[in-house]
Structure formats: C-alpha cells, structure tokens
Tab-separated table of C-alpha atoms in Angstrom:
chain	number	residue	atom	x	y	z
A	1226	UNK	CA	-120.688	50.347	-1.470
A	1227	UNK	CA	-120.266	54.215	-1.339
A	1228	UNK	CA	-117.822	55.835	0.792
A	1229	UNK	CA	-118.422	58.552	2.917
A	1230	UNK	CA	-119.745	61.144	1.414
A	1231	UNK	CA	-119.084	65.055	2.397
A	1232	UNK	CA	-120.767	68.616	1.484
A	1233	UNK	CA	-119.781	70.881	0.349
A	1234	UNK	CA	-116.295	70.121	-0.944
A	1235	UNK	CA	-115.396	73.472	-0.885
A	1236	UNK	CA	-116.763	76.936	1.085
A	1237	UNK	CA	-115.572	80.554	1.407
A	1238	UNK	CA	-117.519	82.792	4.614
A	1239	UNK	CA	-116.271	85.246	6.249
A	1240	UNK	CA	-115.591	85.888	10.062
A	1241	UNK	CA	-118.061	86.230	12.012
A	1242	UNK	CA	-120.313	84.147	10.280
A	1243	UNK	CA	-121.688	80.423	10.932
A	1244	UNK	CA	-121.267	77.563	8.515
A	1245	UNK	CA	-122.913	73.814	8.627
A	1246	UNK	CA	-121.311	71.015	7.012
A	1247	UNK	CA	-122.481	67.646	6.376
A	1248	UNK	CA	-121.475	64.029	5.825
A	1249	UNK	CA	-123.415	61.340	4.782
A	1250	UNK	CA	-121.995	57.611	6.421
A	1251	UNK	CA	-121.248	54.641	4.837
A	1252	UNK	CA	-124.441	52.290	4.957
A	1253	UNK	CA	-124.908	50.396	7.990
A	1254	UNK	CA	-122.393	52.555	10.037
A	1255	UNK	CA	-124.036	54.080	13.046
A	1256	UNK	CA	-120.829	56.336	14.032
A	1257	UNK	CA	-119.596	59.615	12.767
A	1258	UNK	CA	-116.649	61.038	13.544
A	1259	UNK	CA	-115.751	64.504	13.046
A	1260	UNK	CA	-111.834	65.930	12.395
A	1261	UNK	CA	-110.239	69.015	11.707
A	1262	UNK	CA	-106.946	69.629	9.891
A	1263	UNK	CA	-104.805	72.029	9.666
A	1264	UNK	CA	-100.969	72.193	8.516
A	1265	UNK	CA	-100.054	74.049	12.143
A	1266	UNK	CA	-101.993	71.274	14.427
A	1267	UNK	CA	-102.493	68.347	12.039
A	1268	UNK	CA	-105.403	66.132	12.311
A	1269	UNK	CA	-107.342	67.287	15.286
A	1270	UNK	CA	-110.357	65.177	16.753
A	1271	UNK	CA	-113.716	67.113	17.231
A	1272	UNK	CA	-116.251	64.587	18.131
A	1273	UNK	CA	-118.051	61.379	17.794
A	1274	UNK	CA	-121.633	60.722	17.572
A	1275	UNK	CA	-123.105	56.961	17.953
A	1276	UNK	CA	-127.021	56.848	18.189
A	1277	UNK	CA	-127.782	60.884	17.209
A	1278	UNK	CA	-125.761	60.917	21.026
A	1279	UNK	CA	-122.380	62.715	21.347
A	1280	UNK	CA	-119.849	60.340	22.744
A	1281	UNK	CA	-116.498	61.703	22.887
A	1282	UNK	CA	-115.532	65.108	22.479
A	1283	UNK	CA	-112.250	66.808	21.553
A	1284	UNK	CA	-110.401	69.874	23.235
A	1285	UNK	CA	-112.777	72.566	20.874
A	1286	UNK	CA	-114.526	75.741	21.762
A	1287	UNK	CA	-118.095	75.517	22.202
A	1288	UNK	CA	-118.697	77.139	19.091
A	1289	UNK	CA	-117.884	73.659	17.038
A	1290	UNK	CA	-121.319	71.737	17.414
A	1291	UNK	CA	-122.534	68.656	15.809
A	1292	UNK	CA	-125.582	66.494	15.554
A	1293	UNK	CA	-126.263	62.976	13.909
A	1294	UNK	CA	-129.674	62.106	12.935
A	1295	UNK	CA	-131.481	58.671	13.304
A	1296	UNK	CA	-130.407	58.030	9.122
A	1297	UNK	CA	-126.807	58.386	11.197
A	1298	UNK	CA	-126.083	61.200	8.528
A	1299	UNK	CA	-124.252	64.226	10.468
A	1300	UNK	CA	-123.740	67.233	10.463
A	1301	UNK	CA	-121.309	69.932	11.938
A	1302	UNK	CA	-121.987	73.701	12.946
A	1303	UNK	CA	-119.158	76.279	13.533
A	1304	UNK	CA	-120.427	79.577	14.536
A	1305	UNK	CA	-118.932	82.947	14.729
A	1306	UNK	CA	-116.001	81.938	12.177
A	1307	UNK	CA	-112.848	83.200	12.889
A	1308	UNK	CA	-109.578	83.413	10.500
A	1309	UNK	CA	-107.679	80.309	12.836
A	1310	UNK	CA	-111.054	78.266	11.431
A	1311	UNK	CA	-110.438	77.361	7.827
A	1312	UNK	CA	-108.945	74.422	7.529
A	1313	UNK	CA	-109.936	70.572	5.793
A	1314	UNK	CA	-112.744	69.197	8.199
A	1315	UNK	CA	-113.665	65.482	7.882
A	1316	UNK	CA	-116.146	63.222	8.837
A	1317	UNK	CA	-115.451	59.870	9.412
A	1318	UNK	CA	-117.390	56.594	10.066
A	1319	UNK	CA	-117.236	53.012	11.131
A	1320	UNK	CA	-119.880	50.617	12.356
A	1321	UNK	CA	-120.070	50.363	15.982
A	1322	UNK	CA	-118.452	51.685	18.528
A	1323	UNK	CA	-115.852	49.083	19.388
A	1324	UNK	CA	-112.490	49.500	17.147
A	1325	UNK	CA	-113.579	48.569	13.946
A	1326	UNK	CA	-111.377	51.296	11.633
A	1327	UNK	CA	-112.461	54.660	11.064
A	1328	UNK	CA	-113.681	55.070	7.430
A	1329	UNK	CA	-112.809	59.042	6.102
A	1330	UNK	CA	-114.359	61.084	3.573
A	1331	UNK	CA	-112.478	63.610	1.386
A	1332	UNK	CA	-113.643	66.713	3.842
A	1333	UNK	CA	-114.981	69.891	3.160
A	1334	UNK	CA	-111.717	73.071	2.463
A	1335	UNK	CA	-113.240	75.763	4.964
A	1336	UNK	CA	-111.624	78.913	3.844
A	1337	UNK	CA	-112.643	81.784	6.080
A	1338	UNK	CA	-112.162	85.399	5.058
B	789	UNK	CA	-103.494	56.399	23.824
B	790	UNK	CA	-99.435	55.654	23.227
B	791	UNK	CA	-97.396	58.357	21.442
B	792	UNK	CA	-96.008	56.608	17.970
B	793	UNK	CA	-92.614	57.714	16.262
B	794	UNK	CA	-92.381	57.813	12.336
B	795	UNK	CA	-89.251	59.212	10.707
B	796	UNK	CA	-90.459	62.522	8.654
B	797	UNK	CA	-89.468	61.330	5.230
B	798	UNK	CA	-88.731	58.125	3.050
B	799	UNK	CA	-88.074	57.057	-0.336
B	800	UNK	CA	-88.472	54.337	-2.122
B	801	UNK	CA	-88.396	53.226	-5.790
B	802	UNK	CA	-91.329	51.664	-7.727
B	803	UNK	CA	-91.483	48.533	-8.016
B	804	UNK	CA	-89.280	47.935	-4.820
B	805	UNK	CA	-90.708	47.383	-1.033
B	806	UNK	CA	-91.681	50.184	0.923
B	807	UNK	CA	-90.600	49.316	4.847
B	808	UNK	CA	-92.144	52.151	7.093
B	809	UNK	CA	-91.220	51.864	10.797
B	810	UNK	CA	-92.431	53.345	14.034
B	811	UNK	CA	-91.870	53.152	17.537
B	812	UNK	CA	-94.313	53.134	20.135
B	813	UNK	CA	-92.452	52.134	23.082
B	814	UNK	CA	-95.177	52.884	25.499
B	815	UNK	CA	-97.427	51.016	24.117
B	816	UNK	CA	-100.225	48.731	26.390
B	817	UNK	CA	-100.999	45.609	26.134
B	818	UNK	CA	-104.800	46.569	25.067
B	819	UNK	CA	-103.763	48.696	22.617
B	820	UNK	CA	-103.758	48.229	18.923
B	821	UNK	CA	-101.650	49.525	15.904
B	822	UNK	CA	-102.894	51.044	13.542
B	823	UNK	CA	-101.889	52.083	9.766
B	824	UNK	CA	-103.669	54.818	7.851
B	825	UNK	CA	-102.190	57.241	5.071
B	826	UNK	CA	-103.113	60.266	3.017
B	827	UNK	CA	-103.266	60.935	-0.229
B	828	UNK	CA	-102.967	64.952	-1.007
B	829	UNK	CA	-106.451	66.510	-0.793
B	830	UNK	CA	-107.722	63.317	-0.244
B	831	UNK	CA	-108.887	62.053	3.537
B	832	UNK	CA	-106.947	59.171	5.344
B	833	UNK	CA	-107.597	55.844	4.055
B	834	UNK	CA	-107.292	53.089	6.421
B	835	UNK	CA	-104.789	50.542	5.358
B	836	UNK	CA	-104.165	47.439	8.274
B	837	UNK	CA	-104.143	46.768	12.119
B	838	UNK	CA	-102.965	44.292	14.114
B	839	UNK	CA	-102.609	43.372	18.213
B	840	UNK	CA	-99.623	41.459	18.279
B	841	UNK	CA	-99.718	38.662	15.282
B	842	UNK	CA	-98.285	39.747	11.953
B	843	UNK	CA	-101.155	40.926	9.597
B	844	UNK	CA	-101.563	41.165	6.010
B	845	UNK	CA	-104.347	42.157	3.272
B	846	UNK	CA	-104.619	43.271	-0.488
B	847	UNK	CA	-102.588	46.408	0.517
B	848	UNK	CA	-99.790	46.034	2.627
B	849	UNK	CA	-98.442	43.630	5.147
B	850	UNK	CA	-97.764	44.569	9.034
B	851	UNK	CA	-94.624	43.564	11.349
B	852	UNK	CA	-95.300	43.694	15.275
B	853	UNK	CA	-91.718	42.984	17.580
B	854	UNK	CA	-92.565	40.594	20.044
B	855	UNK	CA	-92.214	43.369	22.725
B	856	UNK	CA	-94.672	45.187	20.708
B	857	UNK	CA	-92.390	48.211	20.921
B	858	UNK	CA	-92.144	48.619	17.062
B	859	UNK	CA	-93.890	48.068	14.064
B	860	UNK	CA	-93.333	48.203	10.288
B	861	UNK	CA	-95.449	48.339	7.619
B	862	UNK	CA	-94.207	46.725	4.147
B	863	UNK	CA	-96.112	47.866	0.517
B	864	UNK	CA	-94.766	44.573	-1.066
B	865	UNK	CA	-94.176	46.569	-4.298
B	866	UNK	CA	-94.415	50.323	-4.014
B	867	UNK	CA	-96.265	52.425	-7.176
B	868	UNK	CA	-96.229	56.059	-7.768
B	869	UNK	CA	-99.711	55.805	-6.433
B	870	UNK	CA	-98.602	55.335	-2.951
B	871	UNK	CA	-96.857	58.631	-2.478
B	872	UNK	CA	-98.591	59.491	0.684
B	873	UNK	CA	-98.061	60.305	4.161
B	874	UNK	CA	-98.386	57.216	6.254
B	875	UNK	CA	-99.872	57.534	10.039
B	876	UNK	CA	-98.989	54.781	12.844
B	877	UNK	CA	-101.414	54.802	15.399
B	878	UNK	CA	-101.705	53.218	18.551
B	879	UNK	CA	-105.625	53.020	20.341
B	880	UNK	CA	-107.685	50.734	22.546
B	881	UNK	CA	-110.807	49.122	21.344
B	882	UNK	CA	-113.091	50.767	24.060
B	883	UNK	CA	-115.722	53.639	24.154
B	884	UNK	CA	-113.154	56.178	23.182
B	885	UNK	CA	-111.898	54.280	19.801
B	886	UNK	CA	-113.049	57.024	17.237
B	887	UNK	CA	-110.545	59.187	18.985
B	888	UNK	CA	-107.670	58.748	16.745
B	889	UNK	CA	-104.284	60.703	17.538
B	890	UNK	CA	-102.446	61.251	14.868
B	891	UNK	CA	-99.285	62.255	14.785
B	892	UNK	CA	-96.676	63.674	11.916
B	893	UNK	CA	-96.517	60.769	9.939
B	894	UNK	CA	-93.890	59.805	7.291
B	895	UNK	CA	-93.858	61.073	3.836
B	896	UNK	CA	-93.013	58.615	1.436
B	897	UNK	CA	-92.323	58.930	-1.659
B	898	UNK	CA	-92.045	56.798	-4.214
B	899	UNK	CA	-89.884	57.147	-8.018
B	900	UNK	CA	-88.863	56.204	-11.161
C-alpha cells in the first residue's frame, strides 16, 4: 500500500507571495492532518480535516488554510509568505477519527525568500 | 494532552538494545503513549502504543510502570538504521486525536 504521498518535495517563493501544497492519503484514510516544522518551534500542529470538514485547528494565523476533498486528498494554502514561513510542512493521515496512529509523509521544504 | 520527558541524547551500539525512557508523570488514565521517531529529512514514522499492558511488534517493544508514570521503549537490537530522534507522546483517543504534541525528543544514535 502507498504511503502518503506529498507535492512538491521542494519550493522556493518569495515573501509576499501564496503557495498551495498538497498531500495525497493513504487509501481508505478519511483524515488529513497537517504539521509544520521548524528547528526553533519543532513540530507544530496546523489542522485536521475528516469528511472535506476542518476539525481541529492549531494556534496559526489565518493566512494557513486548508481544504480536503471528497477523494480525502488535501491540500494546504499559505498566503502572503513571510521569511518566519519556510520550514518542512507535513501532511499526515490515519483512518478515522478515533486514535488510530497518525501516518506522515516526507513533507514539502518551504524555503521562502 | 500530558507533557512527556525524553533525555536529549543517547547512544547505543549496534547490535545491542536501545532502552529509551520518558516520563509523563501527569499522565490520565484515558490517555495513551505513544512512540514515533524521525529519520533526517524524512517525516515521523509511527513505531508502537500502548494504554497500560506492555506492547510489542516487528519494531520495537514498549514498557508501561504500573503507575503509568514512565515508559520505555526497547529496539531489541539497534542498527545504524535507527539513528533517529525518538518522540514519546501522550494523547486521548477522542475528537482531538490528530493533535499530536510533540515535544524535543531523544536523539539516539547508534555505532560501530
């Protein structure tokens, strides 16, 4: 079975522009979760969709933005980039919404400019 | 969710049992441990969990105290492969579960 699956691996912008990543579950697993990493704050919880619905949400600006789509693939928006923004983000999934463990893909290197 | 405790660093030489501790004094009785580590440039990769019985799979084996204060996880015979930075984690299995806090870890290191 594939693993989760995240594009691109690697992206340069610079600030002030908006980027969209995207991850691609595991089969059957209806939730995405969405991290960010950096070596200052660590691993960093964005959100969680379950459903294409947004069910948890970290302590983000409102310019970090997601959506899941009824294939459960996801997708996350940052807009107006700023320097403090590139970092490792990664998507992770599991089937439900109970606490079956979290499944991670190898992220996407933001690197803003 | 409960704060967890790691020390920063360990080593450990191949071939030879890796025994990875942490505390989570705090923890509730609805709460689970959880192990995860990663792999440079790689995304954590979930390794074992347990409630309060002693767990074990094809990677690694887990020790919960009976006060479920403490935990350690054992690699029954550490490779060079599994130079990683391990994550305890403590969460609930409710609505909230894909929230995972992670804290500093320990980096472990394994030799020759």
């Amino acid at each position: 079975k594939a693993g989760v699956t995240q594009t691109p691996r690697y992206l340069i912008k610079t600030r002030g522009q908006q980027v969209t990543l995207s991850c691609s579950p595991i089969s059957g697993h209806r939730s995405v979760s969405w991290y960010q990493q950096t070596p200052g704050q660590g691993l960093q919880f964005l959100f969680e969709y379950f459903s294409e619905t947004q069910r948890n949400k970290g302590n983000f600006p409102g310019r970090f933005s997601g959506r899941q789509f009824s294939n459960s693939r996801s997708e996350m928006n940052v807009s107006t980039l700023e320097l403090g923004d590139s970092a490792l983000y990664l998507c992770a999934s599991k089937v439900g919404q109970g606490g079956s463990p979290l499944h991670f893909g190898n992220g996407t290197r933001l690197t803003v400019t | 969710d409960a704060k967890t405790t790691q020390p920063p660093s360990m080593d450990c030489a191949e071939g030879r049992a890796a025994n990875l501790p942490c505390n989570h004094s705090t923890i509730s009785g609805n709460e689970y441990v959880y192990w995860y580590r990663q792999i440079h440039s790689q995304g954590p990769q979930y390794i074992i969990h347990g409630l309060k019985n002693n767990e074990t799979n094809e990677m690694a084996s887990l020790i919960i105290t009976e006060d479920r204060k403490s935990s350690t996880l054992i690699l029954p015979h550490a490779t060079l492969r599994d130079t990683a930075v391990y994550y305890c984690i403590v969460r609930v299995h409710t609505g909230t579960a894909s929230k995972l806090t992670f804290g500093t870890g320990t980096r472990l290191q394994v030799t020759l």
